[in-house]
Short mmCIF file of C-alpha atoms in Angstrom, two decimals:
data_model
loop_
_atom_site.label_atom_id
_atom_site.label_comp_id
_atom_site.label_asym_id
_atom_site.label_seq_id
_atom_site.Cartn_x
_atom_site.Cartn_y
_atom_site.Cartn_z
CA MET A 1007 -59.01 -17.17 -6.72
CA ILE A 1008 -60.52 -15.43 -9.76
CA GLY A 1009 -57.25 -13.59 -10.32
CA ALA A 1010 -55.24 -16.81 -10.03
CA ILE A 1011 -57.50 -18.54 -12.56
CA ALA A 1012 -57.18 -15.54 -14.91
CA LEU A 1013 -53.38 -15.61 -14.69
CA HIS A 1014 -53.33 -19.38 -15.23
CA GLU A 1015 -55.59 -19.11 -18.28
CA SER A 1016 -53.42 -16.39 -19.75
CA ARG A 1017 -50.24 -18.40 -18.94
CA ARG A 1018 -51.75 -21.53 -20.56
CA LEU A 1019 -52.55 -19.61 -23.72
CA ARG A 1020 -49.10 -18.02 -23.85
CA ALA A 1021 -47.54 -21.47 -23.58
CA GLY A 1022 -49.20 -22.49 -26.86
CA MET A 1023 -48.12 -21.74 -30.43
CA MET A 1024 -51.50 -20.25 -31.37
CA PHE A 1025 -51.06 -17.20 -29.15
CA TRP A 1026 -47.71 -16.22 -30.67
CA LEU A 1027 -48.90 -16.84 -34.23
CA LEU A 1028 -51.93 -14.64 -33.66
CA LEU A 1029 -49.80 -11.95 -32.05
CA ALA A 1030 -47.34 -11.96 -34.96
CA PHE A 1031 -50.14 -12.01 -37.55
CA GLY A 1032 -51.97 -9.25 -35.67
CA GLN A 1033 -48.87 -7.04 -35.47
CA LEU A 1034 -48.32 -7.45 -39.19
CA ILE A 1035 -51.90 -6.53 -40.05
CA ILE A 1036 -51.95 -3.55 -37.67
CA ALA A 1037 -48.69 -2.18 -39.06
CA TRP A 1038 -49.85 -2.63 -42.64
CA LEU A 1039 -53.26 -1.05 -41.99
CA SER A 1040 -51.76 1.88 -40.08
CA PHE A 1041 -49.26 2.68 -42.80
CA ALA A 1042 -51.87 2.27 -45.55
CA GLN A 1043 -54.23 4.72 -43.78
CA LEU A 1044 -51.35 7.06 -43.04
CA GLU A 1045 -50.24 7.08 -46.68
CA THR A 1046 -53.76 7.92 -47.81
CA PHE A 1047 -54.00 10.66 -45.19
CA ALA A 1048 -50.62 12.12 -46.15
CA GLY A 1049 -51.76 12.21 -49.78
CA ILE A 1050 -54.94 14.18 -49.12
CA ALA A 1051 -53.79 16.25 -46.12
CA PRO A 1052 -52.77 19.33 -48.23
CA GLN A 1053 -56.16 19.35 -49.97
CA LEU A 1054 -57.96 19.03 -46.62
CA LYS A 1055 -55.96 21.93 -45.24
CA ALA A 1056 -56.66 24.04 -48.31
CA SER A 1057 -60.40 23.35 -48.15
CA GLY A 1058 -60.52 24.13 -44.42
CA ALA A 1059 -61.95 20.71 -43.54
CA THR A 1060 -61.85 19.75 -39.85
CA LEU A 1061 -61.02 16.10 -40.53
CA GLY A 1062 -57.68 15.06 -39.08
CA ALA A 1063 -55.52 12.01 -38.35
CA MET A 1064 -58.00 10.87 -35.71
CA ASP A 1065 -60.82 10.60 -38.28
CA LEU A 1066 -58.84 9.35 -41.25
CA VAL A 1067 -56.19 7.12 -39.66
CA ILE A 1068 -56.97 6.21 -36.06
CA THR A 1069 -60.71 5.47 -36.24
CA PRO A 1070 -60.54 3.34 -39.43
CA THR A 1071 -57.61 1.37 -37.99
CA PHE A 1072 -59.47 0.84 -34.70
CA ASN A 1073 -62.43 -0.43 -36.75
CA SER A 1074 -60.11 -2.89 -38.48
CA LEU A 1075 -58.76 -3.92 -35.07
CA VAL A 1076 -62.30 -4.85 -34.06
CA LEU A 1077 -62.51 -7.20 -37.04
CA LEU A 1078 -59.07 -8.61 -36.22
CA LEU A 1079 -60.22 -9.28 -32.65
CA LEU A 1080 -63.36 -11.00 -33.93
CA LEU A 1081 -61.10 -13.34 -35.89
CA CYS A 1082 -58.55 -13.96 -33.11
CA ALA A 1083 -60.66 -14.19 -29.93
CA PRO A 1084 -62.53 -17.40 -30.91
CA LEU A 1085 -59.21 -19.10 -31.66
CA LEU A 1086 -57.95 -18.27 -28.17
CA ALA A 1087 -61.23 -19.06 -26.42
CA MET A 1088 -62.16 -22.30 -28.15
CA GLY A 1089 -60.18 -24.39 -25.65
CA SER A 1090 -61.24 -22.47 -22.56
CA LEU A 1091 -63.99 -24.80 -21.41
CA ALA A 1092 -64.55 -27.07 -24.44
CA GLY A 1093 -60.83 -27.91 -24.41
CA GLU A 1094 -60.90 -28.72 -20.69
CA VAL A 1095 -63.81 -31.10 -21.30
CA HIS A 1096 -62.24 -32.64 -24.40
CA SER A 1097 -58.92 -33.30 -22.65
CA GLY A 1098 -60.52 -34.59 -19.43
CA ARG A 1099 -58.97 -31.77 -17.39
CA ILE A 1100 -62.43 -30.57 -16.41
CA ALA A 1101 -62.19 -33.20 -13.62
CA LEU A 1102 -59.33 -31.20 -12.09
CA TRP A 1103 -61.49 -28.07 -12.03
CA LEU A 1104 -64.74 -29.62 -10.86
CA SER A 1105 -63.10 -31.66 -8.09
CA SER A 1106 -61.41 -28.56 -6.68
CA PRO A 1107 -62.89 -26.31 -3.98
CA VAL A 1108 -63.63 -23.58 -6.52
CA SER A 1109 -67.15 -22.53 -7.49
CA GLY A 1110 -68.41 -22.51 -11.07
CA THR A 1111 -68.82 -18.73 -10.94
CA GLN A 1112 -65.17 -18.28 -9.97
CA ILE A 1113 -64.09 -20.55 -12.83
CA VAL A 1114 -66.17 -18.63 -15.37
CA LEU A 1115 -65.10 -15.16 -14.18
CA GLY A 1116 -61.45 -16.20 -13.96
CA LYS A 1117 -61.44 -17.72 -17.43
CA ALA A 1118 -63.18 -14.71 -18.99
CA LEU A 1119 -60.60 -12.39 -17.42
CA GLY A 1120 -57.82 -14.72 -18.53
CA LEU A 1121 -59.02 -14.57 -22.13
CA TRP A 1122 -59.04 -10.80 -21.90
CA LEU A 1123 -55.49 -10.80 -20.53
CA ALA A 1124 -54.45 -12.97 -23.46
CA THR A 1125 -55.90 -10.52 -26.01
CA LEU A 1126 -54.34 -7.50 -24.27
CA PRO A 1127 -50.89 -7.77 -25.93
CA LEU A 1128 -52.51 -7.68 -29.36
CA LEU A 1129 -54.78 -4.78 -28.38
CA LEU A 1130 -52.07 -2.79 -26.62
CA SER A 1131 -49.65 -3.21 -29.50
CA GLY A 1132 -52.29 -1.80 -31.84
CA VAL A 1133 -53.13 1.08 -29.51
CA LEU A 1134 -49.46 1.95 -28.93
CA THR A 1135 -48.69 1.80 -32.66
CA LEU A 1136 -51.46 4.29 -33.31
CA ALA A 1137 -50.56 6.42 -30.29
CA ALA A 1138 -47.06 6.78 -31.79
CA LEU A 1139 -48.69 8.89 -34.53
CA GLY A 1140 -49.03 11.55 -31.84
CA PHE A 1141 -45.32 12.33 -32.34
CA ALA A 1142 -45.97 13.43 -35.92
CA ALA A 1143 -49.58 14.62 -36.00
CA ASP A 1144 -52.00 16.44 -33.75
CA LEU A 1145 -54.26 13.88 -32.16
CA ASP A 1146 -57.46 14.49 -30.23
CA TRP A 1147 -56.21 12.68 -27.12
CA PRO A 1148 -59.50 12.51 -25.17
CA ARG A 1149 -61.16 10.95 -28.22
CA PHE A 1150 -58.21 8.63 -28.65
CA ALA A 1151 -58.38 7.56 -24.98
CA LEU A 1152 -62.11 6.86 -25.25
CA ALA A 1153 -61.66 4.84 -28.45
CA ALA A 1154 -58.73 2.88 -26.96
CA THR A 1155 -60.65 2.16 -23.73
CA SER A 1156 -63.67 1.04 -25.77
CA LEU A 1157 -61.46 -1.30 -27.73
CA LEU A 1158 -59.95 -2.78 -24.55
CA LEU A 1159 -63.42 -3.29 -23.07
CA PHE A 1160 -64.60 -4.80 -26.34
CA GLY A 1161 -61.84 -7.39 -25.85
CA LEU A 1162 -63.34 -8.22 -22.44
CA TRP A 1163 -66.83 -8.49 -23.97
CA LEU A 1164 -65.49 -10.85 -26.63
CA GLY A 1165 -63.87 -12.97 -23.89
CA CYS A 1166 -67.26 -13.34 -22.16
CA ILE A 1167 -69.14 -14.21 -25.37
CA THR A 1168 -66.58 -16.70 -26.71
CA LEU A 1169 -66.24 -18.31 -23.26
CA PHE A 1170 -69.99 -18.87 -23.19
CA LEU A 1171 -69.89 -20.50 -26.63
CA SER A 1172 -66.94 -22.64 -25.48
CA SER A 1173 -68.99 -23.78 -22.46
CA LEU A 1174 -71.67 -25.26 -24.72
CA PHE A 1175 -69.48 -27.82 -26.49
CA ASP A 1176 -67.28 -30.80 -25.71
CA HIS A 1177 -64.87 -30.15 -28.57
CA PRO A 1178 -62.88 -26.95 -29.22
CA ALA A 1179 -63.49 -27.14 -33.00
CA ALA A 1180 -67.26 -27.05 -32.43
CA ALA A 1181 -66.85 -24.06 -30.10
CA LEU A 1182 -64.73 -22.30 -32.74
CA ALA A 1183 -67.29 -22.90 -35.49
CA ALA A 1184 -70.13 -21.66 -33.27
CA SER A 1185 -68.15 -18.58 -32.23
CA TYR A 1186 -67.37 -17.60 -35.81
CA GLY A 1187 -70.99 -18.24 -36.82
CA ILE A 1188 -72.50 -16.13 -34.02
CA LEU A 1189 -69.97 -13.30 -34.24
CA LEU A 1190 -70.25 -13.10 -38.03
CA PHE A 1191 -74.03 -12.98 -37.66
CA LEU A 1192 -73.83 -10.13 -35.11
CA TRP A 1193 -71.27 -8.35 -37.30
CA LEU A 1194 -73.54 -8.49 -40.35
CA LEU A 1195 -76.87 -8.05 -38.57
CA ASP A 1196 -77.16 -4.31 -39.19
CA SER A 1197 -76.71 -4.73 -42.92
CA LEU A 1198 -79.12 -7.71 -43.01
CA SER A 1199 -81.96 -5.86 -41.31
CA GLY A 1200 -83.44 -2.39 -41.23
CA THR A 1201 -82.98 -0.11 -38.25
CA ASP A 1202 -86.64 -0.70 -37.31
CA ALA A 1203 -86.24 -4.46 -36.97
CA PRO A 1204 -86.48 -5.60 -33.32
CA TRP A 1205 -83.26 -7.60 -33.58
CA TYR A 1206 -81.32 -4.57 -34.85
CA TRP A 1207 -80.45 -3.84 -31.21
CA PHE A 1208 -78.26 -6.95 -31.24
CA ALA A 1209 -76.21 -5.77 -34.24
CA LEU A 1210 -72.61 -5.28 -33.18
CA LEU A 1211 -71.35 -2.49 -35.43
CA PRO A 1212 -73.93 0.19 -34.47
CA HIS A 1213 -72.81 -0.29 -30.83
CA ILE A 1214 -69.05 -0.32 -31.27
CA GLU A 1215 -68.53 2.26 -34.04
CA PRO A 1216 -69.78 5.35 -32.11
CA SER A 1217 -67.41 4.77 -29.21
CA LEU A 1218 -64.48 4.20 -31.57
CA SER A 1219 -65.31 7.57 -33.12
CA GLY A 1220 -65.28 9.18 -29.69
CA LEU A 1221 -69.01 9.10 -28.90
CA LEU A 1222 -70.01 7.39 -25.65
CA ARG A 1223 -73.69 6.38 -25.59
CA SER A 1224 -75.58 4.80 -22.70
CA GLN A 1225 -77.41 2.40 -25.05
CA ASP A 1226 -74.08 0.95 -26.15
CA ILE A 1227 -72.93 0.53 -22.56
CA VAL A 1228 -76.21 -1.24 -21.75
CA PHE A 1229 -75.76 -3.53 -24.78
CA PHE A 1230 -72.24 -4.61 -23.85
CA VAL A 1231 -72.88 -4.96 -20.10
CA ALA A 1232 -76.17 -6.84 -20.62
CA THR A 1233 -74.84 -9.28 -23.21
CA ALA A 1234 -71.56 -9.91 -21.34
CA GLY A 1235 -73.46 -10.44 -18.08
CA ALA A 1236 -75.89 -12.83 -19.75
CA ALA A 1237 -72.99 -14.73 -21.32
CA LEU A 1238 -71.27 -15.13 -17.93
CA LEU A 1239 -74.49 -16.26 -16.24
CA LEU A 1240 -75.19 -18.76 -19.01
CA SER A 1241 -71.61 -20.05 -18.84
CA SER A 1242 -72.01 -20.68 -15.09
CA TYR A 1243 -75.28 -22.44 -15.82
CA ALA A 1244 -73.64 -24.59 -18.51
CA LEU A 1245 -70.92 -25.57 -16.00
CA ALA A 1246 -73.55 -26.41 -13.37
CA ARG A 1247 -75.42 -28.52 -15.94
CA ARG A 1248 -72.22 -30.40 -16.67
CA ARG A 1249 -72.03 -31.22 -12.97
CA GLY A 1250 -75.70 -32.18 -12.95
CA ASP A 1251 -76.69 -29.40 -10.53
CA ALA A 1252 -79.00 -27.55 -12.90
CA MET B 1455 -68.05 -41.19 15.04
CA LYS B 1456 -69.02 -39.73 11.66
CA PRO B 1457 -67.76 -41.64 8.62
CA LEU B 1458 -65.25 -39.83 6.45
CA LEU B 1459 -67.34 -40.38 3.36
CA LEU B 1460 -70.94 -41.49 3.13
CA ALA B 1461 -73.05 -42.16 0.06
CA ARG B 1462 -76.71 -42.73 0.84
CA GLN B 1463 -79.18 -44.01 -1.80
CA VAL B 1464 -77.16 -42.29 -4.52
CA SER B 1465 -78.62 -42.35 -8.04
CA TYR B 1466 -77.45 -40.67 -11.20
CA GLY B 1467 -78.79 -40.20 -14.71
CA PRO B 1468 -82.24 -39.78 -16.23
CA ALA B 1469 -85.07 -41.60 -14.44
CA ARG B 1470 -85.83 -43.79 -17.49
CA ASN B 1471 -82.26 -44.92 -17.95
CA PRO B 1472 -80.26 -44.32 -14.76
CA ARG B 1473 -76.53 -44.99 -14.75
CA LEU B 1474 -76.48 -45.59 -10.99
CA ILE B 1475 -79.30 -46.75 -8.75
CA ASP B 1476 -79.51 -46.45 -4.95
CA ILE B 1477 -75.85 -46.91 -4.08
CA ASP B 1478 -74.96 -47.00 -0.37
CA LEU B 1479 -71.36 -46.74 0.62
CA GLN B 1480 -69.42 -45.79 3.72
CA LEU B 1481 -65.76 -45.06 4.21
CA ALA B 1482 -64.02 -44.66 7.55
CA ALA B 1483 -60.53 -43.32 8.20
CA GLY B 1484 -57.92 -45.78 6.96
CA ASP B 1485 -60.36 -47.83 4.84
CA ARG B 1486 -59.20 -49.05 1.45
CA LEU B 1487 -62.16 -49.73 -0.78
CA ALA B 1488 -62.20 -51.09 -4.33
CA LEU B 1489 -64.99 -50.76 -6.87
CA LEU B 1490 -65.05 -53.68 -9.22
CA GLY B 1491 -67.31 -54.23 -12.20
CA THR B 1492 -67.53 -54.71 -15.92
CA ASN B 1493 -67.33 -51.84 -18.42
CA GLY B 1494 -70.40 -49.63 -18.03
CA ALA B 1495 -71.16 -50.91 -14.53
CA GLY B 1496 -71.01 -47.33 -13.21
CA LYS B 1497 -67.62 -47.30 -11.44
CA SER B 1498 -66.34 -44.06 -12.95
CA THR B 1499 -69.69 -42.32 -12.52
CA LEU B 1500 -69.78 -43.32 -8.85
CA LEU B 1501 -66.23 -42.05 -8.32
CA GLN B 1502 -67.12 -38.72 -9.95
CA LEU B 1503 -70.12 -38.43 -7.64
CA LEU B 1504 -67.95 -39.18 -4.61
CA ALA B 1505 -65.36 -36.61 -5.76
CA GLY B 1506 -68.04 -33.92 -6.12
CA ILE B 1507 -67.57 -33.60 -9.89
CA LEU B 1508 -71.12 -34.76 -10.55
CA ALA B 1509 -74.16 -34.04 -8.43
CA PRO B 1510 -76.44 -37.01 -7.66
CA ALA B 1511 -79.94 -37.07 -9.14
CA GLY B 1512 -81.14 -38.78 -5.98
CA GLY B 1513 -79.70 -39.44 -2.54
CA GLU B 1514 -76.69 -37.63 -1.11
CA VAL B 1515 -72.94 -37.76 -0.64
CA ARG B 1516 -71.55 -36.53 2.68
CA VAL B 1517 -67.95 -35.74 3.56
CA LEU B 1518 -67.21 -35.50 7.30
CA GLY B 1519 -70.96 -35.33 7.88
CA GLN B 1520 -71.54 -32.38 5.53
CA ARG B 1521 -73.39 -32.62 2.27
CA LEU B 1522 -71.05 -32.41 -0.72
CA ASP B 1523 -72.60 -30.00 -3.20
CA GLU B 1524 -72.00 -26.67 -4.93
CA ALA B 1525 -72.96 -24.87 -1.72
CA ALA B 1526 -69.96 -26.31 0.12
CA PRO B 1527 -67.07 -26.37 -2.37
CA ALA B 1528 -64.50 -26.21 0.46
CA LEU B 1529 -65.37 -29.83 1.35
CA ARG B 1530 -63.62 -30.92 -1.84
CA ARG B 1531 -60.32 -29.98 -0.16
CA HIS B 1532 -60.60 -33.26 1.74
CA ILE B 1533 -60.61 -35.21 -1.51
CA GLY B 1534 -57.86 -36.06 -3.97
CA PHE B 1535 -59.08 -37.39 -7.30
CA LEU B 1536 -57.24 -39.01 -10.19
CA PRO B 1537 -59.53 -39.60 -13.20
CA GLN B 1538 -58.85 -42.17 -15.91
CA ARG B 1539 -57.20 -39.53 -18.10
CA VAL B 1540 -54.56 -37.61 -16.20
CA PRO B 1541 -55.77 -33.97 -16.04
CA ALA B 1542 -52.46 -32.39 -17.01
CA TYR B 1543 -51.71 -29.46 -19.29
CA THR B 1544 -49.42 -30.94 -21.92
CA GLU B 1545 -48.01 -27.52 -22.81
CA LEU B 1546 -46.92 -26.84 -19.20
CA SER B 1547 -44.05 -28.42 -17.28
CA VAL B 1548 -44.46 -30.97 -14.48
CA THR B 1549 -43.77 -28.30 -11.86
CA GLU B 1550 -46.19 -25.83 -13.46
CA ASN B 1551 -48.90 -28.50 -13.54
CA LEU B 1552 -48.33 -29.20 -9.85
CA GLN B 1553 -48.30 -25.50 -9.01
CA TRP B 1554 -51.68 -25.08 -10.66
CA ALA B 1555 -53.19 -28.20 -9.05
CA GLY B 1556 -52.01 -26.89 -5.67
CA ARG B 1557 -53.36 -23.38 -6.25
CA LEU B 1558 -56.72 -24.81 -7.27
CA ARG B 1559 -56.82 -26.70 -3.98
CA GLY B 1560 -56.04 -23.66 -1.91
CA LEU B 1561 -52.29 -24.10 -1.31
CA ARG B 1562 -50.32 -20.86 -1.25
CA GLN B 1563 -46.68 -19.84 -1.67
CA ARG B 1564 -44.46 -21.58 0.91
CA ALA B 1565 -46.92 -24.37 1.68
CA LEU B 1566 -47.34 -24.97 -2.05
CA GLN B 1567 -43.61 -25.07 -2.69
CA THR B 1568 -43.06 -27.48 0.21
CA ALA B 1569 -45.89 -29.72 -1.01
CA ILE B 1570 -44.51 -29.76 -4.56
CA GLU B 1571 -41.03 -30.76 -3.36
CA ARG B 1572 -42.57 -33.48 -1.18
CA VAL B 1573 -44.58 -35.09 -4.00
CA LEU B 1574 -41.77 -34.72 -6.54
CA GLN B 1575 -39.57 -36.76 -4.19
CA ALA B 1576 -42.28 -39.23 -3.14
CA LEU B 1577 -43.33 -39.99 -6.72
CA GLN B 1578 -39.80 -39.89 -8.13
CA LEU B 1579 -40.65 -37.05 -10.50
CA ASP B 1580 -37.71 -34.91 -9.44
CA LYS B 1581 -35.66 -35.60 -12.56
CA VAL B 1582 -38.48 -34.65 -14.93
CA ARG B 1583 -39.73 -31.59 -13.03
CA ALA B 1584 -38.83 -29.21 -15.87
CA ARG B 1585 -40.13 -31.42 -18.68
CA LEU B 1586 -43.39 -30.64 -20.45
CA ALA B 1587 -46.20 -32.98 -19.36
CA GLY B 1588 -46.84 -33.72 -23.04
CA SER B 1589 -43.42 -35.31 -23.38
CA LEU B 1590 -43.77 -37.74 -20.44
CA SER B 1591 -44.16 -41.51 -20.81
CA GLN B 1592 -47.52 -43.00 -19.75
CA GLY B 1593 -46.02 -44.22 -16.48
CA MET B 1594 -44.55 -40.82 -15.63
CA LEU B 1595 -47.78 -39.09 -16.64
CA GLN B 1596 -49.67 -41.37 -14.26
CA ARG B 1597 -47.26 -40.40 -11.50
CA LEU B 1598 -47.91 -36.75 -12.29
CA GLY B 1599 -51.65 -37.42 -11.97
CA LEU B 1600 -51.08 -39.09 -8.61
CA ALA B 1601 -48.90 -36.20 -7.49
CA GLN B 1602 -51.72 -33.76 -8.42
CA ALA B 1603 -54.18 -35.86 -6.40
CA VAL B 1604 -52.09 -36.12 -3.20
CA LEU B 1605 -50.45 -32.68 -3.31
CA HIS B 1606 -52.81 -31.14 -0.76
CA GLU B 1607 -52.66 -34.20 1.54
CA PRO B 1608 -56.33 -35.19 1.20
CA ASP B 1609 -58.16 -37.37 3.72
CA ILE B 1610 -59.74 -39.36 0.90
CA LEU B 1611 -57.91 -40.48 -2.22
CA ILE B 1612 -60.17 -41.46 -5.14
CA LEU B 1613 -58.52 -43.18 -8.08
CA ASP B 1614 -60.11 -44.26 -11.34
CA GLU B 1615 -58.16 -47.18 -12.83
CA PRO B 1616 -54.73 -45.87 -11.83
CA THR B 1617 -52.87 -48.77 -13.48
CA ALA B 1618 -54.81 -48.82 -16.77
CA GLY B 1619 -52.64 -48.65 -19.87
CA LEU B 1620 -49.37 -49.24 -18.02
CA ASP B 1621 -46.85 -51.98 -18.73
CA PRO B 1622 -46.29 -54.64 -16.01
CA LEU B 1623 -43.25 -52.87 -14.56
CA GLN B 1624 -45.00 -49.48 -14.41
CA THR B 1625 -48.08 -51.17 -12.94
CA GLU B 1626 -45.97 -52.67 -10.17
CA GLN B 1627 -44.29 -49.32 -9.48
CA ILE B 1628 -47.62 -47.50 -9.30
CA ARG B 1629 -49.02 -50.18 -6.95
CA GLU B 1630 -46.03 -49.75 -4.64
CA LEU B 1631 -46.48 -45.98 -4.68
CA LEU B 1632 -50.18 -46.32 -3.98
CA GLY B 1633 -49.45 -48.57 -1.05
CA THR B 1634 -47.19 -45.88 0.42
CA LEU B 1635 -49.42 -42.91 -0.43
CA SER B 1636 -52.58 -44.49 0.96
CA ALA B 1637 -50.94 -45.08 4.35
CA ASN B 1638 -52.00 -41.58 5.43
CA CYS B 1639 -55.48 -41.44 3.93
CA SER B 1640 -58.51 -43.50 2.99
CA LEU B 1641 -58.57 -44.94 -0.49
CA ILE B 1642 -61.30 -45.65 -3.04
CA LEU B 1643 -60.16 -47.24 -6.22
CA ALA B 1644 -62.00 -48.39 -9.35
CA THR B 1645 -60.28 -51.09 -11.31
CA HIS B 1646 -60.64 -54.03 -13.66
CA LEU B 1647 -57.61 -55.74 -12.20
CA LEU B 1648 -58.21 -58.22 -9.40
CA ASP B 1649 -54.53 -57.92 -8.46
CA ASP B 1650 -55.05 -54.23 -7.67
CA VAL B 1651 -57.89 -55.13 -5.31
CA GLN B 1652 -55.98 -57.94 -3.62
CA ARG B 1653 -52.83 -55.88 -3.15
CA LEU B 1654 -54.24 -52.48 -2.22
CA CYS B 1655 -57.70 -52.86 -0.69
CA ASP B 1656 -59.36 -54.42 2.34
CA ARG B 1657 -62.93 -54.18 1.02
CA VAL B 1658 -64.54 -54.48 -2.40
CA ILE B 1659 -67.89 -53.40 -3.78
CA LEU B 1660 -69.10 -55.15 -6.92
CA LEU B 1661 -71.16 -53.02 -9.28
CA ASP B 1662 -73.42 -54.52 -11.90
CA GLY B 1663 -75.59 -52.48 -14.27
CA GLY B 1664 -75.40 -49.40 -12.06
CA ARG B 1665 -76.42 -51.26 -8.90
CA LYS B 1666 -74.42 -52.38 -5.93
CA ALA B 1667 -74.39 -56.14 -6.39
CA ALA B 1668 -72.26 -57.22 -3.44
CA GLU B 1669 -69.74 -56.08 -0.86
CA HIS B 1670 -66.95 -58.25 0.55
CA THR B 1671 -63.97 -57.88 2.77
CA VAL B 1672 -60.72 -58.74 1.04
CA THR B 1673 -58.10 -60.99 2.55
CA ALA B 1674 -55.12 -62.80 1.03
CA ASP B 1675 -57.20 -65.90 0.32
CA THR B 1676 -60.38 -64.18 -0.98
CA ASP B 1677 -61.41 -65.68 -4.32
CA LEU B 1678 -62.24 -62.40 -6.07
CA LEU B 1679 -62.77 -64.04 -9.44
CA ALA B 1680 -65.55 -66.21 -8.02
CA HIS B 1681 -67.22 -63.15 -6.50
CA PHE B 1682 -66.81 -61.27 -9.77
CA ARG B 1683 -68.46 -64.08 -11.75
CA ARG B 1684 -71.56 -64.25 -9.59
CA PRO B 1685 -71.94 -60.87 -7.90
CA MET B 1686 -75.74 -60.85 -7.85
CA SER B 1687 -76.11 -64.16 -6.08
CA ASP B 1688 -73.59 -63.08 -3.44
CA ALA B 1689 -75.30 -59.78 -2.66
CA GLY B 1690 -74.80 -58.89 0.94
CA ALA B 1691 -72.58 -61.85 1.77
CA GLY B 1692 -69.20 -61.50 3.46
CA ALA B 1693 -65.98 -63.02 2.16
#
C-alpha cells in the first residue's frame, strides 16, 4: 500500500501546475548554472594545466553545480510538500484517508516516498545534464556517482522533513512558511554559530557538502537517517493526534 | 446476533468541554438511522467517530463485535463514509478519483475496474467520467462523493448531510439514489432536513448539546418537528 500511496502522491503533484512550473524553472536554472561554471572552467583550464594543479571539471563545475542544486531543492521541495498533509486537511480529503483501512504509518511513508518521486525528475535532469559533461571532459566517475546518490538521498530527506512540517498545520500556506523558515535556519546555522556550539551538529551544509565533494562520512549518514526517521515518527504522531489516538 | 455497529458510552473532546457525552447507539443489518440536531449538536463528530476517523476519548465503537481503533484498520473496510465536503481531488478526473478511493479501500485491478463501472452506472456519472472533479456541478460532485463511499460495497454507509447545498431537483435525485444504494447496507445519516429523515430512515436519534436527547422510530405519520422542538422532554420515548 505504501507504494500505491507514493505513486498517487506523485501523480497528484504531476496533475498540478506547480510541478511543471518548478520543473521548467529548475531546468532553466540548472542549465544556466552549468554553462556559467563551464565557461569559467574553460577560461582557467589552460592556466590550471600549466601550473600542474589537480583541480578538474569535477571540482570546478560539477560540485559547485550540485551545491546550487541543493539550494534549488530547498526552494522547490516545500512548494511540493505544503499540500501533502496540510492540503488534505484544508480540503477535507483527510476524511477519505482516515476512514480507509490504511494505517497512519503507511500514509506517512507513502507520502514521503511520493514527494521524493515528485522531486526525482528535477534531480535527474540536473544529474544527467552534468553527466553529459563526461563526453567532453574527464570526470571522476566514482566521485560523481557518490555526489549524485547523495543528492538523490537528500531529496528523500527533504521529503521527510517537509512532510513533517506539513503534518503540523491545517493550511498549506502555513506549512510552506514553516518549511522555508526551518530549512533556511538549518541552511544558515553553520554561519550563525561556531563549530563548538552544540547546535552546530544540526547545521545542514557541513553534512551535505562533504558528500557532494565525494567524501562519505558516517556522521553525515547518522545526521540524515536520524533526522529523517524522527520526522517520519513525528508525522505519524501528528496524524494520530489528529485522529485523537495520541 | 452481534450488531453491525455499536457505540457504547462514547465521549469525545476535552473533559472540561466535551463535544459528545456518553452516546449509546446500535445499528443492525438493514437499519436506517438518522441523526438530527441543531448546528453544533455533535452530529458530524459522532459520524466521524463511527467511521473511525476520530478515536473516542471515552467509551468504544465496535464494528461486527470488534473494537474500531488504529489497531484494527481493516475494520474500516466495512464502512463507507461521505463527509460534508466531498473528499475529491479537483485536479484529477472522476475515474481517477474513484480509482484512488477504491485502492485506498483495498480493491485491486479487475475488482476495482468492475466496481468503478458499477458505481458510474448506478450514480449516472458515466458521461462525466473523464471530467476533472473540479469542473463538476455541486450535484455531480455529491454523486462522486457517494460513489467513493459505496465503491467497495460497505456494510455500513455513513453520510454527513448528503443533500446540503443542493437545489431541490438535485436533492430529490440524491434522495432517490440513497434509497436505492441503502437497500444493500445499513445507513446512518446526519441531516438538518426532516424530509430526509422521513423519506430515508426508520429510526432517528436527536442530539442536543453533545448528548443523546431522544430516540424514535420513524413512520409516515411521525411528527418529527414536534420531536425536534422538545427533544429533552421526550428522551427515551417511542414515536
